[in-house]
Amino acid sequence: VLFLGDLNCDCPHLDCVGEITKEELIQKSHGQCQDCKVGGPNLWACLEDGCAYVGCGESHTDHSTVHSQETRHNLTVNLTTLRVWCYACGKEVFLERKLGPHSPHQGYTHSLLVLISLVCFLSPSGLTGLKNIGNTCYMNAALQALSNCPPLTQFFLECGGLVRTDKKPALCKSYQKLVSDLWHKNRPSYVVPTNLFQGIKAINPMFRGYSQQDSQEFLRCLMDQLHEELKEPLAEPYDQSNGISVDDSPEEDNHSQSDEFQSCESCGSSERADNEVQGGNVMMDDTNEAEMLIPEPDEIQANREWQKEKNMINDLYRSGVTGVMGGSTRADIDKDVDTTTETTPIISSQGAIKAQSRTSDCFPDIQMCNTTRPQSPVPMEGHIPKMSSSPPKAPSGWPSLNPAHKKGMELCLSANKRQKKYRSVISDVFDGTIVSSVQCLTCDRVSVTLENFQDISLPIPGKEDLAKLHSSTHQTSLVKAGSCGEAYAPQGWIAFVMEYIKRCASPRLWFWGPVVTLQDCLAAFFARDELKGDNMYSCEKCKKLRNGVKFCKMQSLPEILCIHLKRFRHELMFSTKISTHVSFPLEGLDLQPFLAKDSSAQTTNYDLLSVICHHGTASSGHYIAYCRNDVNNLWYEFDDQSVTEVSESCVQNAEAYVLFYKKSNEDALKERRRVSGLFNMMEPSLLQFYVSRQWLNKFKTFAEPGPISNDDFLCLHGGVPPNKANLIDDLVVMLPQNVWDHLYSRYGGGPAVNHLYVCHTCQIEIEKLEKRRKSELDMFVRLNKAFQEEESPVVIYCISMQWFREWEGFVKGKDNDPPGPIDNSKITVNKNGHLTLKQGADSGQISEETWNFLHSIYGGGPLVTVRPSVGHQEAESSQSEEKIEVETRSV
């Protein structure tokens, strides 16, 4: 039921509305001001009964206001935004869409009801423009295209309690506010995205200033930052029978050496701007902690006692390294270890350590690289990533640390060695997996790489490439190779000629050549690639550059597929644009031909959600977006502030640059209707079940929501973590038993929860972690204070500031997880077989005692020291004194 709301307190002039139809509104929107003959957008139509006047607004001469003053006609409607204004009341009249059996629409005139229905149908939520704030059309088009992806938008609208972060610049909060404004029921004419733009500029200097930028680059930057701020560690499988956390996945390398996929770090720690390095010394960013590093004059006696403790610490460290490591030297520690079989400490619910022997079940030639935040797959140069070896274990024995603290450190370190995997709403919606195989043509060795992708960058094939893709010779080779031959396998030579003639049927196509389809671009991307010449493959078995062949397939499909067409070619001195028209389907994009044979993907059909277009040249131009509104399924053009309804043919004729496709599954729609019917039955239920609000959002918007996952509000022990107890209302939704039973039988997962309680085990672990943080921080402050008092230290130890910032974030409570082993590899350089400090390296200076303390807990390396050149200066001064004495004697 569509109705206006409370008429008595809103506008008393609505009874003057005359009859109007949808066709009349559309016709008037394409017309002109009846006085000055200016065209749209933002023309105003008078709603008075019997008046057909159309006038311009404030952006021109404002003849609509003049018409109201002369005729006393009060109500007018904006033909672009369909917002209604009353001149007599001096305010906007909001026509809302609401449901209810007791709606006050009975007193409305027929004309008013027709107007309300038209406005609500023609102007649903989401039709809000974005103001251009200085060459920002690239950003506006990208934001509108992203805003019309229902799985992502509904998350920010309905799961607002999950949008929280302590990472600057909190871009997820700015994006949430923007989405809320764009989809507000009052439908503002436009929104100014200032806060989000400022956040993007703070992250990436490329977007500072007012020059035109690439819309796809903006999308990648925005989505990567949203993932970084919203990411959560994936819960490990948990055996509730004995409280054992199990991890059977092989350890993974953080950084892939392959050039095939350009990825951003998902779980690697990024440098934080709020940490400082002053004078090469490690500085804490809290004022009170920095002041604690300054020595006090009345601590002479304490310093003497502290000197004894330092000596004891160093002796204990040296003896611990020899004893615990079995007499191995520091060089032995840095050697690679075998990762095939290792003993992994497992933490039980009672805090006991249980050892479990784990054998890697991965093949040596298969590289798992899904811990990074992916971007777009690009052509590979033939380098396959290697598995990283496990970091060495280090001793941890300190007189000031109690056994429980040392035990907790060992547990955290052992758990930290297993590379954590992260997920966010960005990865849930946009991440898919590509399996890439490279075969050496000399030894026939095949290397397989699995890589996540967030978007796919497709080449636009030319005429020769199209002929090669469709040729029977190429089809045969593709089918034999197992690449994308299925896309063209049914076609023979005759079929190819017929298809070519069909594509060139119109005079325009006879002039420009055959039409390139999106399927052609996909086939070109997944076609086999010969690696030879400058693009030879580095075979690990041959230990040489060899000719090779590369094949790619999709292993898993994302919920929303983001496709980027490579229209811009950037050379050393200039840039060019490929303006070839690429035809794309609005519905039914089938990815089945490009799936790997062992893929478990069920839904392979996709429907278009939005498309970003670029008009102009490589040096200048303008971005717009075409988006399908999820409320009425109509297409609209988003051109900065202007939002206009367009036809499907207009969208299909667009010069696409970035396309967003969503999985299409009729079974999912039927399932939602079935669950809605169960809700309406209102059966009395003895039990109420809690389900994750985030999973319920997936059920409403995803074609394949997957198993029920309540891990976002439960801990490994089955309770609510203490840090989420105050947020539980934002995390869960209560379902009646009949709805839960149906969802559980249909999707599985769980666990079933009908009682919520705060986990006592997690509370104890949090308290232990806080004690550890305090103990490490206090010890560092004491050691660093003593280091500052030394006027001329004999040796200074260097430490990577990147690692130190991670450790500092942990001990200050900014990060929940402790850092991994100390990694000084980025601050060292090998000179004549000796590791020395790299010039200009991002490093800090600490004392030997501080290094021994941190290294005993975290291990790692390599050791980098700097010895002050005091002895060298003294030698030079003594030589000069001898020279002066000799000269004096001669005189």
JSON list of C-alpha atoms in Angstrom, two decimals, residues 167-168 225 228 231 265-275 801-803 805-806 815 826:
[
{"chain": "A", "resi": 167, "resn": "LYS", "atom": "CA", "xyz": [42.49, 1.89, 11.41]},
{"chain": "A", "resi": 168, "resn": "LYS", "atom": "CA", "xyz": [42.88, 5.32, 9.90]},
{"chain": "A", "resi": 225, "resn": "GLN", "atom": "CA", "xyz": [41.21, -0.27, 1.93]},
{"chain": "A", "resi": 228, "resn": "GLU", "atom": "CA", "xyz": [41.92, -3.91, 5.16]},
{"chain": "A", "resi": 231, "resn": "LYS", "atom": "CA", "xyz": [38.97, -7.92, 7.62]},
{"chain": "A", "resi": 265, "resn": "GLU", "atom": "CA", "xyz": [48.64, -7.58, 1.13]},
{"chain": "A", "resi": 266, "resn": "SER", "atom": "CA", "xyz": [45.66, -8.90, 3.06]},
{"chain": "A", "resi": 267, "resn": "CYS", "atom": "CA", "xyz": [47.30, -9.98, 6.23]},
{"chain": "A", "resi": 268, "resn": "GLY", "atom": "CA", "xyz": [50.71, -8.38, 5.97]},
{"chain": "A", "resi": 269, "resn": "SER", "atom": "CA", "xyz": [51.21, -5.48, 8.29]},
{"chain": "A", "resi": 270, "resn": "SER", "atom": "CA", "xyz": [51.34, -2.06, 6.71]},
{"chain": "A", "resi": 271, "resn": "GLU", "atom": "CA", "xyz": [53.43, 0.80, 7.95]},
{"chain": "A", "resi": 272, "resn": "ARG", "atom": "CA", "xyz": [51.63, 3.24, 10.17]},
{"chain": "A", "resi": 273, "resn": "ALA", "atom": "CA", "xyz": [52.22, 6.93, 9.85]},
{"chain": "A", "resi": 274, "resn": "ASP", "atom": "CA", "xyz": [51.75, 7.63, 13.53]},
{"chain": "A", "resi": 275, "resn": "ASN", "atom": "CA", "xyz": [54.98, 5.82, 14.49]},
{"chain": "A", "resi": 801, "resn": "MET", "atom": "CA", "xyz": [60.96, -0.31, 12.00]},
{"chain": "A", "resi": 802, "resn": "GLN", "atom": "CA", "xyz": [58.30, -2.14, 10.02]},
{"chain": "A", "resi": 803, "resn": "TRP", "atom": "CA", "xyz": [58.53, -5.08, 12.41]},
{"chain": "A", "resi": 805, "resn": "ARG", "atom": "CA", "xyz": [55.61, -0.96, 14.47]},
{"chain": "A", "resi": 806, "resn": "GLU", "atom": "CA", "xyz": [53.81, -4.29, 14.39]},
{"chain": "A", "resi": 815, "resn": "ASP", "atom": "CA", "xyz": [46.49, -5.24, 17.17]},
{"chain": "A", "resi": 826, "resn": "LYS", "atom": "CA", "xyz": [64.68, -5.31, 4.22]}
]
